[in-house]
Amino acid sequence: MIIGITGGMGSGKSTLANVLKEKGFSVFDADAIYKELTGPGEALVLKLEELFGRDVSDENHSLNRARLSEAAFSSEENIRLLNETTHKAVKDEIERRVSESGSDLIALDIPLLFESGSDAGCDEVWLVVAPLKDRLERIVMRDGISEDEALKRISHQMSDEDKIKLSDVVIYNDSTYEELVNKIDEIVKERLKL
């Protein structure tokens, strides 16, 4: 069973992933894998330098995420190019790790699951949805960016409405952390009999 976990920035995907991990799932986190693939001197960093200019990293080829973000979000074409390049690299690495894991219970924590086409390899897609004001608070606190910058990033993601139409399970994160965990527990019991 492969469950794709998705949701907008700050929606609560990590909580869902952690609960599934506690239930025995092997969880593969696309953001964590992206960070590994963009370590100093990694092939993906060199490719991003080629696409967006040498100044997106320092002299040791350590990625400067702020500069990359600035370059990528400067145009729709650059956003497309960044997403195309990074999604393929992360998707290929996730597929490699999943095949090596030997696990029967797999959860893929992929924020841009539909946008990257990664939903095609999932048995079910579980979406976490949260009110915009809650998401903005979490993103601003977590990433240390302005609310305007957070809104700009959110605006480049597929809407919750579109994701809901494509998802098998929709989890509304509109209350407390404990309430979210309880909702996830109920869904796991109901759908997976775990």
Short mmCIF file of N, CA and C in Angstrom, two decimals:
data_model
loop_
_atom_site.label_atom_id
_atom_site.label_comp_id
_atom_site.label_asym_id
_atom_site.label_seq_id
_atom_site.Cartn_x
_atom_site.Cartn_y
_atom_site.Cartn_z
N MET A 1 0.85 -1.19 0.00
CA MET A 1 0.00 0.00 0.00
C MET A 1 0.89 1.24 0.00
N ILE A 2 0.70 2.09 -0.99
CA ILE A 2 1.44 3.35 -1.07
C ILE A 2 0.44 4.49 -0.94
N ILE A 3 0.61 5.29 0.10
CA ILE A 3 -0.24 6.46 0.32
C ILE A 3 0.57 7.70 0.00
N GLY A 4 0.02 8.53 -0.86
CA GLY A 4 0.63 9.82 -1.14
C GLY A 4 0.03 10.85 -0.20
N ILE A 5 0.88 11.56 0.51
CA ILE A 5 0.46 12.61 1.44
C ILE A 5 0.74 13.95 0.77
N THR A 6 -0.28 14.80 0.75
CA THR A 6 -0.05 16.12 0.18
C THR A 6 -0.89 17.17 0.91
N GLY A 7 -0.66 18.41 0.54
CA GLY A 7 -1.36 19.54 1.14
C GLY A 7 -0.51 20.78 0.93
N GLY A 8 -1.14 21.92 1.01
CA GLY A 8 -0.41 23.17 0.83
C GLY A 8 0.59 23.41 1.94
N MET A 9 1.47 24.37 1.72
CA MET A 9 2.46 24.75 2.73
C MET A 9 1.75 25.05 4.05
N GLY A 10 2.27 24.50 5.15
CA GLY A 10 1.73 24.80 6.47
C GLY A 10 0.40 24.14 6.79
N SER A 11 0.03 23.11 6.03
CA SER A 11 -1.29 22.49 6.23
C SER A 11 -1.31 21.42 7.32
N GLY A 12 -0.16 20.78 7.58
CA GLY A 12 -0.12 19.72 8.58
C GLY A 12 0.30 18.37 8.03
N LYS A 13 0.94 18.38 6.86
CA LYS A 13 1.40 17.13 6.24
C LYS A 13 2.37 16.37 7.14
N SER A 14 3.25 17.08 7.81
CA SER A 14 4.25 16.42 8.66
C SER A 14 3.60 15.65 9.80
N THR A 15 2.53 16.20 10.36
CA THR A 15 1.81 15.49 11.42
C THR A 15 1.23 14.19 10.88
N LEU A 16 0.61 14.26 9.72
CA LEU A 16 0.07 13.05 9.10
C LEU A 16 1.17 12.03 8.85
N ALA A 17 2.30 12.47 8.32
CA ALA A 17 3.42 11.57 8.05
C ALA A 17 3.92 10.93 9.33
N ASN A 18 4.03 11.70 10.40
CA ASN A 18 4.52 11.17 11.68
C ASN A 18 3.58 10.12 12.26
N VAL A 19 2.26 10.36 12.15
CA VAL A 19 1.30 9.38 12.65
C VAL A 19 1.40 8.08 11.85
N LEU A 20 1.51 8.20 10.54
CA LEU A 20 1.64 6.99 9.72
C LEU A 20 2.93 6.23 10.03
N LYS A 21 3.99 6.98 10.31
CA LYS A 21 5.25 6.35 10.70
C LYS A 21 5.07 5.54 11.99
N GLU A 22 4.35 6.13 12.94
CA GLU A 22 4.07 5.42 14.21
C GLU A 22 3.25 4.16 13.98
N LYS A 23 2.47 4.15 12.88
CA LYS A 23 1.62 2.99 12.56
C LYS A 23 2.38 1.94 11.76
N GLY A 24 3.67 2.16 11.53
CA GLY A 24 4.48 1.17 10.84
C GLY A 24 4.78 1.45 9.38
N PHE A 25 4.40 2.61 8.90
CA PHE A 25 4.70 2.97 7.52
C PHE A 25 6.16 3.40 7.38
N SER A 26 6.75 3.07 6.24
CA SER A 26 8.02 3.66 5.85
C SER A 26 7.67 4.98 5.17
N VAL A 27 8.14 6.09 5.74
CA VAL A 27 7.78 7.41 5.22
C VAL A 27 8.97 7.98 4.46
N PHE A 28 8.69 8.45 3.26
CA PHE A 28 9.70 9.09 2.43
C PHE A 28 9.29 10.54 2.24
N ASP A 29 10.11 11.45 2.77
CA ASP A 29 9.82 12.88 2.82
C ASP A 29 10.53 13.58 1.66
N ALA A 30 9.75 14.07 0.70
CA ALA A 30 10.32 14.71 -0.48
C ALA A 30 11.17 15.93 -0.12
N ASP A 31 10.73 16.71 0.88
CA ASP A 31 11.51 17.90 1.26
C ASP A 31 12.88 17.51 1.83
N ALA A 32 12.90 16.46 2.67
CA ALA A 32 14.17 16.00 3.25
C ALA A 32 15.08 15.45 2.16
N ILE A 33 14.51 14.72 1.23
CA ILE A 33 15.30 14.17 0.12
C ILE A 33 15.84 15.31 -0.75
N TYR A 34 15.01 16.32 -0.98
CA TYR A 34 15.46 17.49 -1.74
C TYR A 34 16.65 18.15 -1.06
N LYS A 35 16.58 18.27 0.27
CA LYS A 35 17.70 18.89 1.01
C LYS A 35 18.98 18.07 0.85
N GLU A 36 18.84 16.74 0.89
CA GLU A 36 20.02 15.87 0.67
C GLU A 36 20.58 16.06 -0.73
N LEU A 37 19.69 16.09 -1.72
CA LEU A 37 20.12 16.20 -3.12
C LEU A 37 20.71 17.57 -3.44
N THR A 38 20.44 18.54 -2.57
CA THR A 38 21.00 19.88 -2.80
C THR A 38 22.09 20.21 -1.79
N GLY A 39 22.74 19.17 -1.28
CA GLY A 39 23.89 19.37 -0.42
C GLY A 39 25.07 19.90 -1.22
N PRO A 40 26.10 20.41 -0.56
CA PRO A 40 27.25 21.01 -1.24
C PRO A 40 27.85 20.09 -2.31
N GLY A 41 27.91 20.61 -3.53
CA GLY A 41 28.56 19.89 -4.63
C GLY A 41 27.74 18.77 -5.24
N GLU A 42 26.53 18.54 -4.78
CA GLU A 42 25.70 17.47 -5.33
C GLU A 42 25.33 17.80 -6.78
N ALA A 43 25.04 16.75 -7.55
CA ALA A 43 24.73 16.91 -8.98
C ALA A 43 23.57 17.87 -9.22
N LEU A 44 22.55 17.82 -8.36
CA LEU A 44 21.40 18.72 -8.55
C LEU A 44 21.80 20.18 -8.37
N VAL A 45 22.71 20.46 -7.44
CA VAL A 45 23.18 21.84 -7.25
C VAL A 45 23.88 22.33 -8.51
N LEU A 46 24.72 21.48 -9.07
CA LEU A 46 25.45 21.86 -10.29
C LEU A 46 24.48 22.13 -11.44
N LYS A 47 23.42 21.32 -11.51
CA LYS A 47 22.40 21.52 -12.55
C LYS A 47 21.67 22.85 -12.33
N LEU A 48 21.33 23.16 -11.06
CA LEU A 48 20.65 24.43 -10.76
C LEU A 48 21.54 25.63 -11.06
N GLU A 49 22.84 25.49 -10.83
CA GLU A 49 23.79 26.56 -11.19
C GLU A 49 23.76 26.79 -12.71
N GLU A 50 23.73 25.68 -13.43
CA GLU A 50 23.71 25.75 -14.89
C GLU A 50 22.44 26.47 -15.37
N LEU A 51 21.32 26.18 -14.74
CA LEU A 51 20.04 26.74 -15.17
C LEU A 51 19.82 28.18 -14.71
N PHE A 52 20.22 28.48 -13.46
CA PHE A 52 19.86 29.77 -12.86
C PHE A 52 21.05 30.70 -12.60
N GLY A 53 22.26 30.23 -12.90
CA GLY A 53 23.44 31.07 -12.71
C GLY A 53 24.26 30.62 -11.51
N ARG A 54 25.54 30.84 -11.61
CA ARG A 54 26.50 30.40 -10.59
C ARG A 54 26.25 31.04 -9.24
N ASP A 55 25.58 32.20 -9.21
CA ASP A 55 25.39 32.89 -7.93
C ASP A 55 24.29 32.29 -7.06
N VAL A 56 23.66 31.19 -7.50
CA VAL A 56 22.68 30.52 -6.62
C VAL A 56 23.38 29.63 -5.59
N SER A 57 24.72 29.59 -5.66
CA SER A 57 25.49 28.85 -4.65
C SER A 57 26.80 29.58 -4.38
N ASP A 58 27.48 29.14 -3.31
CA ASP A 58 28.75 29.79 -2.97
C ASP A 58 29.92 29.09 -3.67
N GLU A 59 31.13 29.49 -3.27
CA GLU A 59 32.33 28.94 -3.92
C GLU A 59 32.49 27.43 -3.71
N ASN A 60 31.86 26.89 -2.67
CA ASN A 60 31.93 25.44 -2.41
C ASN A 60 30.72 24.69 -2.98
N HIS A 61 29.96 25.39 -3.81
CA HIS A 61 28.75 24.82 -4.41
C HIS A 61 27.71 24.44 -3.36
N SER A 62 27.65 25.24 -2.27
CA SER A 62 26.57 25.10 -1.29
C SER A 62 25.44 25.99 -1.75
N LEU A 63 24.27 25.42 -1.91
CA LEU A 63 23.13 26.14 -2.45
C LEU A 63 22.71 27.28 -1.52
N ASN A 64 22.49 28.43 -2.09
CA ASN A 64 21.93 29.56 -1.36
C ASN A 64 20.44 29.58 -1.71
N ARG A 65 19.62 29.01 -0.82
CA ARG A 65 18.20 28.82 -1.10
C ARG A 65 17.47 30.14 -1.35
N ALA A 66 17.88 31.20 -0.65
CA ALA A 66 17.24 32.51 -0.84
C ALA A 66 17.50 33.02 -2.26
N ARG A 67 18.74 32.88 -2.72
CA ARG A 67 19.06 33.35 -4.07
C ARG A 67 18.37 32.49 -5.13
N LEU A 68 18.32 31.18 -4.89
CA LEU A 68 17.62 30.30 -5.83
C LEU A 68 16.14 30.66 -5.89
N SER A 69 15.54 30.87 -4.73
CA SER A 69 14.13 31.24 -4.67
C SER A 69 13.88 32.55 -5.42
N GLU A 70 14.77 33.51 -5.21
CA GLU A 70 14.65 34.80 -5.88
C GLU A 70 14.73 34.63 -7.40
N ALA A 71 15.68 33.82 -7.85
CA ALA A 71 15.83 33.59 -9.29
C ALA A 71 14.64 32.83 -9.85
N ALA A 72 14.18 31.82 -9.12
CA ALA A 72 13.09 30.98 -9.61
C ALA A 72 11.77 31.73 -9.65
N PHE A 73 11.48 32.50 -8.61
CA PHE A 73 10.19 33.17 -8.54
C PHE A 73 10.16 34.48 -9.32
N SER A 74 11.20 34.74 -10.11
CA SER A 74 11.25 35.97 -10.91
C SER A 74 10.39 35.88 -12.16
N SER A 75 10.05 34.64 -12.57
CA SER A 75 9.18 34.48 -13.75
C SER A 75 8.48 33.13 -13.70
N GLU A 76 7.37 33.05 -14.40
CA GLU A 76 6.62 31.77 -14.48
C GLU A 76 7.49 30.70 -15.14
N GLU A 77 8.25 31.09 -16.16
CA GLU A 77 9.11 30.14 -16.87
C GLU A 77 10.18 29.57 -15.93
N ASN A 78 10.76 30.43 -15.09
CA ASN A 78 11.77 29.96 -14.14
C ASN A 78 11.18 29.04 -13.08
N ILE A 79 9.96 29.34 -12.63
CA ILE A 79 9.29 28.46 -11.67
C ILE A 79 9.09 27.08 -12.30
N ARG A 80 8.60 27.09 -13.56
CA ARG A 80 8.38 25.82 -14.27
C ARG A 80 9.69 25.04 -14.39
N LEU A 81 10.76 25.73 -14.76
CA LEU A 81 12.07 25.11 -14.93
C LEU A 81 12.58 24.53 -13.62
N LEU A 82 12.46 25.29 -12.53
CA LEU A 82 12.89 24.81 -11.22
C LEU A 82 12.09 23.57 -10.82
N ASN A 83 10.77 23.65 -10.93
CA ASN A 83 9.93 22.53 -10.54
C ASN A 83 10.21 21.29 -11.38
N GLU A 84 10.32 21.47 -12.67
CA GLU A 84 10.60 20.35 -13.58
C GLU A 84 11.90 19.64 -13.18
N THR A 85 12.92 20.41 -12.95
CA THR A 85 14.25 19.87 -12.64
C THR A 85 14.28 19.19 -11.27
N THR A 86 13.77 19.88 -10.26
CA THR A 86 13.85 19.33 -8.91
C THR A 86 12.87 18.18 -8.71
N HIS A 87 11.66 18.28 -9.30
CA HIS A 87 10.68 17.20 -9.14
C HIS A 87 11.22 15.89 -9.72
N LYS A 88 11.83 15.97 -10.88
CA LYS A 88 12.37 14.75 -11.50
C LYS A 88 13.46 14.12 -10.63
N ALA A 89 14.36 14.95 -10.14
CA ALA A 89 15.45 14.43 -9.30
C ALA A 89 14.91 13.79 -8.03
N VAL A 90 13.97 14.45 -7.37
CA VAL A 90 13.40 13.92 -6.12
C VAL A 90 12.57 12.67 -6.40
N LYS A 91 11.77 12.71 -7.45
CA LYS A 91 10.92 11.57 -7.81
C LYS A 91 11.78 10.33 -8.09
N ASP A 92 12.83 10.50 -8.85
CA ASP A 92 13.73 9.37 -9.16
C ASP A 92 14.35 8.80 -7.89
N GLU A 93 14.76 9.67 -6.97
CA GLU A 93 15.38 9.22 -5.72
C GLU A 93 14.37 8.51 -4.82
N ILE A 94 13.14 9.04 -4.76
CA ILE A 94 12.10 8.38 -3.96
C ILE A 94 11.82 6.99 -4.52
N GLU A 95 11.69 6.89 -5.83
CA GLU A 95 11.42 5.57 -6.45
C GLU A 95 12.54 4.59 -6.12
N ARG A 96 13.78 5.06 -6.15
CA ARG A 96 14.91 4.18 -5.83
C ARG A 96 14.82 3.71 -4.38
N ARG A 97 14.55 4.64 -3.45
CA ARG A 97 14.48 4.28 -2.03
C ARG A 97 13.30 3.37 -1.72
N VAL A 98 12.16 3.62 -2.34
CA VAL A 98 10.97 2.78 -2.13
C VAL A 98 11.27 1.35 -2.59
N SER A 99 11.88 1.21 -3.76
CA SER A 99 12.17 -0.14 -4.27
C SER A 99 13.17 -0.87 -3.39
N GLU A 100 14.08 -0.14 -2.76
CA GLU A 100 15.07 -0.76 -1.87
C GLU A 100 14.53 -1.03 -0.46
N SER A 101 13.41 -0.40 -0.10
CA SER A 101 12.91 -0.50 1.28
C SER A 101 12.32 -1.86 1.61
N GLY A 102 11.69 -2.50 0.64
CA GLY A 102 11.05 -3.79 0.89
C GLY A 102 9.81 -3.68 1.78
N SER A 103 9.32 -2.48 2.04
CA SER A 103 8.18 -2.27 2.93
C SER A 103 6.87 -2.43 2.18
N ASP A 104 5.85 -2.96 2.87
CA ASP A 104 4.51 -3.08 2.30
C ASP A 104 3.66 -1.85 2.59
N LEU A 105 4.04 -1.08 3.61
CA LEU A 105 3.29 0.12 3.98
C LEU A 105 4.19 1.34 3.75
N ILE A 106 3.85 2.10 2.73
CA ILE A 106 4.70 3.23 2.33
C ILE A 106 3.87 4.50 2.28
N ALA A 107 4.42 5.57 2.82
CA ALA A 107 3.81 6.89 2.73
C ALA A 107 4.81 7.84 2.08
N LEU A 108 4.35 8.52 1.06
CA LEU A 108 5.18 9.50 0.36
C LEU A 108 4.70 10.89 0.74
N ASP A 109 5.52 11.62 1.49
CA ASP A 109 5.19 12.97 1.93
C ASP A 109 5.72 13.93 0.86
N ILE A 110 4.81 14.32 -0.05
CA ILE A 110 5.22 15.12 -1.20
C ILE A 110 4.30 16.33 -1.32
N PRO A 111 4.77 17.52 -0.94
CA PRO A 111 3.93 18.71 -1.00
C PRO A 111 3.30 18.94 -2.38
N LEU A 112 4.06 18.76 -3.44
CA LEU A 112 3.57 18.99 -4.80
C LEU A 112 3.30 17.66 -5.50
N LEU A 113 2.57 16.80 -4.82
CA LEU A 113 2.31 15.44 -5.30
C LEU A 113 1.67 15.44 -6.69
N PHE A 114 0.60 16.20 -6.86
CA PHE A 114 -0.09 16.23 -8.15
C PHE A 114 0.73 16.96 -9.20
N GLU A 115 1.31 18.09 -8.81
CA GLU A 115 2.08 18.90 -9.74
C GLU A 115 3.27 18.14 -10.30
N SER A 116 3.85 17.25 -9.50
CA SER A 116 5.02 16.49 -9.95
C SER A 116 4.65 15.19 -10.64
N GLY A 117 3.36 14.83 -10.64
CA GLY A 117 2.92 13.58 -11.25
C GLY A 117 3.17 12.37 -10.37
N SER A 118 3.58 12.59 -9.12
CA SER A 118 3.91 11.49 -8.22
C SER A 118 2.67 10.73 -7.73
N ASP A 119 1.49 11.32 -7.90
CA ASP A 119 0.26 10.63 -7.49
C ASP A 119 0.02 9.37 -8.31
N ALA A 120 0.59 9.30 -9.50
CA ALA A 120 0.39 8.14 -10.38
C ALA A 120 0.88 6.84 -9.74
N GLY A 121 1.87 6.91 -8.87
CA GLY A 121 2.41 5.72 -8.25
C GLY A 121 1.79 5.39 -6.90
N CYS A 122 0.70 6.06 -6.54
CA CYS A 122 0.09 5.88 -5.22
C CYS A 122 -1.21 5.07 -5.32
N ASP A 123 -1.46 4.26 -4.30
CA ASP A 123 -2.73 3.55 -4.22
C ASP A 123 -3.84 4.49 -3.76
N GLU A 124 -3.49 5.40 -2.86
CA GLU A 124 -4.43 6.42 -2.39
C GLU A 124 -3.68 7.72 -2.15
N VAL A 125 -4.41 8.83 -2.26
CA VAL A 125 -3.84 10.14 -1.93
C VAL A 125 -4.62 10.70 -0.76
N TRP A 126 -3.88 11.08 0.29
CA TRP A 126 -4.46 11.70 1.48
C TRP A 126 -4.02 13.16 1.51
N LEU A 127 -5.00 14.04 1.53
CA LEU A 127 -4.76 15.48 1.49
C LEU A 127 -5.07 16.10 2.84
N VAL A 128 -4.18 16.96 3.32
CA VAL A 128 -4.42 17.73 4.54
C VAL A 128 -4.73 19.17 4.12
N VAL A 129 -5.86 19.68 4.61
CA VAL A 129 -6.31 21.03 4.28
C VAL A 129 -6.44 21.82 5.57
N ALA A 130 -5.97 23.07 5.55
CA ALA A 130 -6.06 23.94 6.74
C ALA A 130 -6.47 25.34 6.29
N PRO A 131 -7.11 26.10 7.18
CA PRO A 131 -7.48 27.48 6.85
C PRO A 131 -6.24 28.31 6.50
N LEU A 132 -6.40 29.22 5.55
CA LEU A 132 -5.28 30.04 5.08
C LEU A 132 -4.60 30.80 6.21
N LYS A 133 -5.36 31.38 7.12
CA LYS A 133 -4.73 32.17 8.20
C LYS A 133 -3.83 31.29 9.07
N ASP A 134 -4.26 30.06 9.34
CA ASP A 134 -3.44 29.13 10.13
C ASP A 134 -2.17 28.76 9.37
N ARG A 135 -2.33 28.50 8.09
CA ARG A 135 -1.17 28.14 7.26
C ARG A 135 -0.16 29.28 7.23
N LEU A 136 -0.65 30.52 7.04
CA LEU A 136 0.25 31.67 6.99
C LEU A 136 1.02 31.82 8.29
N GLU A 137 0.34 31.68 9.43
CA GLU A 137 1.02 31.78 10.73
C GLU A 137 2.14 30.74 10.83
N ARG A 138 1.84 29.50 10.44
CA ARG A 138 2.84 28.42 10.53
C ARG A 138 4.03 28.69 9.62
N ILE A 139 3.76 29.12 8.39
CA ILE A 139 4.83 29.33 7.42
C ILE A 139 5.74 30.48 7.86
N VAL A 140 5.12 31.59 8.29
CA VAL A 140 5.90 32.76 8.74
C VAL A 140 6.79 32.37 9.92
N MET A 141 6.22 31.62 10.87
CA MET A 141 6.99 31.21 12.05
C MET A 141 8.07 30.19 11.68
N ARG A 142 7.72 29.21 10.87
CA ARG A 142 8.64 28.13 10.52
C ARG A 142 9.79 28.60 9.62
N ASP A 143 9.46 29.40 8.59
CA ASP A 143 10.44 29.77 7.58
C ASP A 143 11.07 31.14 7.79
N GLY A 144 10.53 31.92 8.76
CA GLY A 144 11.07 33.25 9.01
C GLY A 144 10.92 34.20 7.85
N ILE A 145 9.79 34.09 7.13
CA ILE A 145 9.55 34.98 6.00
C ILE A 145 8.32 35.86 6.30
N SER A 146 8.11 36.85 5.47
CA SER A 146 6.97 37.74 5.66
C SER A 146 5.69 37.04 5.21
N GLU A 147 4.57 37.57 5.67
CA GLU A 147 3.28 37.02 5.25
C GLU A 147 3.09 37.18 3.74
N ASP A 148 3.56 38.30 3.20
CA ASP A 148 3.46 38.53 1.75
C ASP A 148 4.24 37.48 0.96
N GLU A 149 5.45 37.17 1.44
CA GLU A 149 6.27 36.15 0.79
C GLU A 149 5.59 34.78 0.89
N ALA A 150 5.01 34.48 2.04
CA ALA A 150 4.29 33.21 2.22
C ALA A 150 3.11 33.13 1.25
N LEU A 151 2.36 34.22 1.14
CA LEU A 151 1.22 34.25 0.20
C LEU A 151 1.68 34.06 -1.24
N LYS A 152 2.80 34.66 -1.58
CA LYS A 152 3.34 34.53 -2.94
C LYS A 152 3.67 33.06 -3.23
N ARG A 153 4.28 32.39 -2.26
CA ARG A 153 4.62 30.98 -2.45
C ARG A 153 3.37 30.12 -2.56
N ILE A 154 2.40 30.38 -1.70
CA ILE A 154 1.15 29.62 -1.73
C ILE A 154 0.45 29.80 -3.08
N SER A 155 0.50 31.01 -3.63
CA SER A 155 -0.20 31.30 -4.88
C SER A 155 0.34 30.49 -6.05
N HIS A 156 1.55 29.97 -5.92
CA HIS A 156 2.15 29.18 -6.99
C HIS A 156 1.83 27.68 -6.85
N GLN A 157 1.05 27.32 -5.84
CA GLN A 157 0.67 25.92 -5.65
C GLN A 157 -0.75 25.69 -6.16
N MET A 158 -1.04 24.45 -6.49
CA MET A 158 -2.39 24.07 -6.89
C MET A 158 -3.35 24.40 -5.74
N SER A 159 -4.55 24.82 -6.06
CA SER A 159 -5.52 25.19 -5.03
C SER A 159 -6.01 23.96 -4.27
N ASP A 160 -6.43 24.19 -3.03
CA ASP A 160 -7.01 23.10 -2.24
C ASP A 160 -8.22 22.51 -2.94
N GLU A 161 -9.04 23.35 -3.56
CA GLU A 161 -10.24 22.87 -4.25
C GLU A 161 -9.88 21.86 -5.34
N ASP A 162 -8.84 22.17 -6.12
CA ASP A 162 -8.42 21.25 -7.18
C ASP A 162 -7.84 19.96 -6.59
N LYS A 163 -7.09 20.08 -5.50
CA LYS A 163 -6.51 18.90 -4.86
C LYS A 163 -7.59 18.00 -4.26
N ILE A 164 -8.62 18.62 -3.69
CA ILE A 164 -9.71 17.85 -3.08
C ILE A 164 -10.35 16.93 -4.12
N LYS A 165 -10.56 17.44 -5.33
CA LYS A 165 -11.18 16.66 -6.41
C LYS A 165 -10.35 15.43 -6.78
N LEU A 166 -9.04 15.50 -6.57
CA LEU A 166 -8.14 14.42 -6.99
C LEU A 166 -7.76 13.47 -5.85
N SER A 167 -8.19 13.78 -4.62
CA SER A 167 -7.75 13.01 -3.44
C SER A 167 -8.78 11.97 -3.02
N ASP A 168 -8.28 10.89 -2.42
CA ASP A 168 -9.13 9.82 -1.90
C ASP A 168 -9.61 10.14 -0.49
N VAL A 169 -8.76 10.81 0.30
CA VAL A 169 -9.07 11.15 1.68
C VAL A 169 -8.71 12.61 1.89
N VAL A 170 -9.63 13.38 2.49
CA VAL A 170 -9.36 14.78 2.81
C VAL A 170 -9.46 14.93 4.33
N ILE A 171 -8.38 15.43 4.94
CA ILE A 171 -8.32 15.61 6.39
C ILE A 171 -8.28 17.11 6.66
N TYR A 172 -9.29 17.59 7.38
CA TYR A 172 -9.37 19.03 7.68
C TYR A 172 -8.64 19.31 9.00
N ASN A 173 -7.58 20.10 8.89
CA ASN A 173 -6.78 20.49 10.05
C ASN A 173 -7.23 21.89 10.47
N ASP A 174 -8.38 21.93 11.14
CA ASP A 174 -8.95 23.23 11.48
C ASP A 174 -9.20 23.38 12.99
N SER A 175 -8.48 22.58 13.77
CA SER A 175 -8.64 22.64 15.22
C SER A 175 -7.27 22.49 15.87
N THR A 176 -7.18 21.71 16.94
CA THR A 176 -5.93 21.53 17.66
C THR A 176 -5.09 20.40 17.06
N TYR A 177 -3.84 20.35 17.48
CA TYR A 177 -2.94 19.27 17.07
C TYR A 177 -3.53 17.92 17.49
N GLU A 178 -4.03 17.84 18.72
CA GLU A 178 -4.59 16.59 19.25
C GLU A 178 -5.78 16.14 18.41
N GLU A 179 -6.61 17.10 18.02
CA GLU A 179 -7.78 16.78 17.19
C GLU A 179 -7.34 16.24 15.83
N LEU A 180 -6.30 16.82 15.25
CA LEU A 180 -5.78 16.34 13.97
C LEU A 180 -5.28 14.91 14.11
N VAL A 181 -4.52 14.63 15.16
CA VAL A 181 -4.01 13.28 15.39
C VAL A 181 -5.16 12.29 15.55
N ASN A 182 -6.21 12.68 16.28
CA ASN A 182 -7.38 11.82 16.45
C ASN A 182 -8.07 11.52 15.12
N LYS A 183 -8.21 12.55 14.27
CA LYS A 183 -8.82 12.37 12.95
C LYS A 183 -8.00 11.37 12.13
N ILE A 184 -6.69 11.53 12.15
CA ILE A 184 -5.82 10.64 11.39
C ILE A 184 -5.94 9.21 11.91
N ASP A 185 -5.93 9.04 13.23
CA ASP A 185 -6.08 7.71 13.84
C ASP A 185 -7.36 7.04 13.35
N GLU A 186 -8.46 7.78 13.34
CA GLU A 186 -9.75 7.23 12.91
C GLU A 186 -9.70 6.80 11.45
N ILE A 187 -9.11 7.62 10.61
CA ILE A 187 -9.02 7.30 9.18
C ILE A 187 -8.14 6.06 8.98
N VAL A 188 -7.05 5.97 9.69
CA VAL A 188 -6.16 4.81 9.56
C VAL A 188 -6.92 3.53 9.97
N LYS A 189 -7.66 3.59 11.09
CA LYS A 189 -8.43 2.43 11.54
C LYS A 189 -9.49 2.04 10.52
N GLU A 190 -10.19 3.03 10.02
CA GLU A 190 -11.29 2.80 9.09
C GLU A 190 -10.81 2.27 7.74
N ARG A 191 -9.78 2.90 7.16
CA ARG A 191 -9.36 2.56 5.79
C ARG A 191 -8.34 1.42 5.74
N LEU A 192 -7.50 1.35 6.74
CA LEU A 192 -6.40 0.39 6.69
C LEU A 192 -6.52 -0.73 7.70
N LYS A 193 -7.47 -0.61 8.59
CA LYS A 193 -7.68 -1.64 9.63
C LYS A 193 -6.42 -1.85 10.46
N LEU A 194 -5.69 -0.75 10.72
CA LEU A 194 -4.46 -0.85 11.53
C LEU A 194 -4.73 -0.42 12.96
#
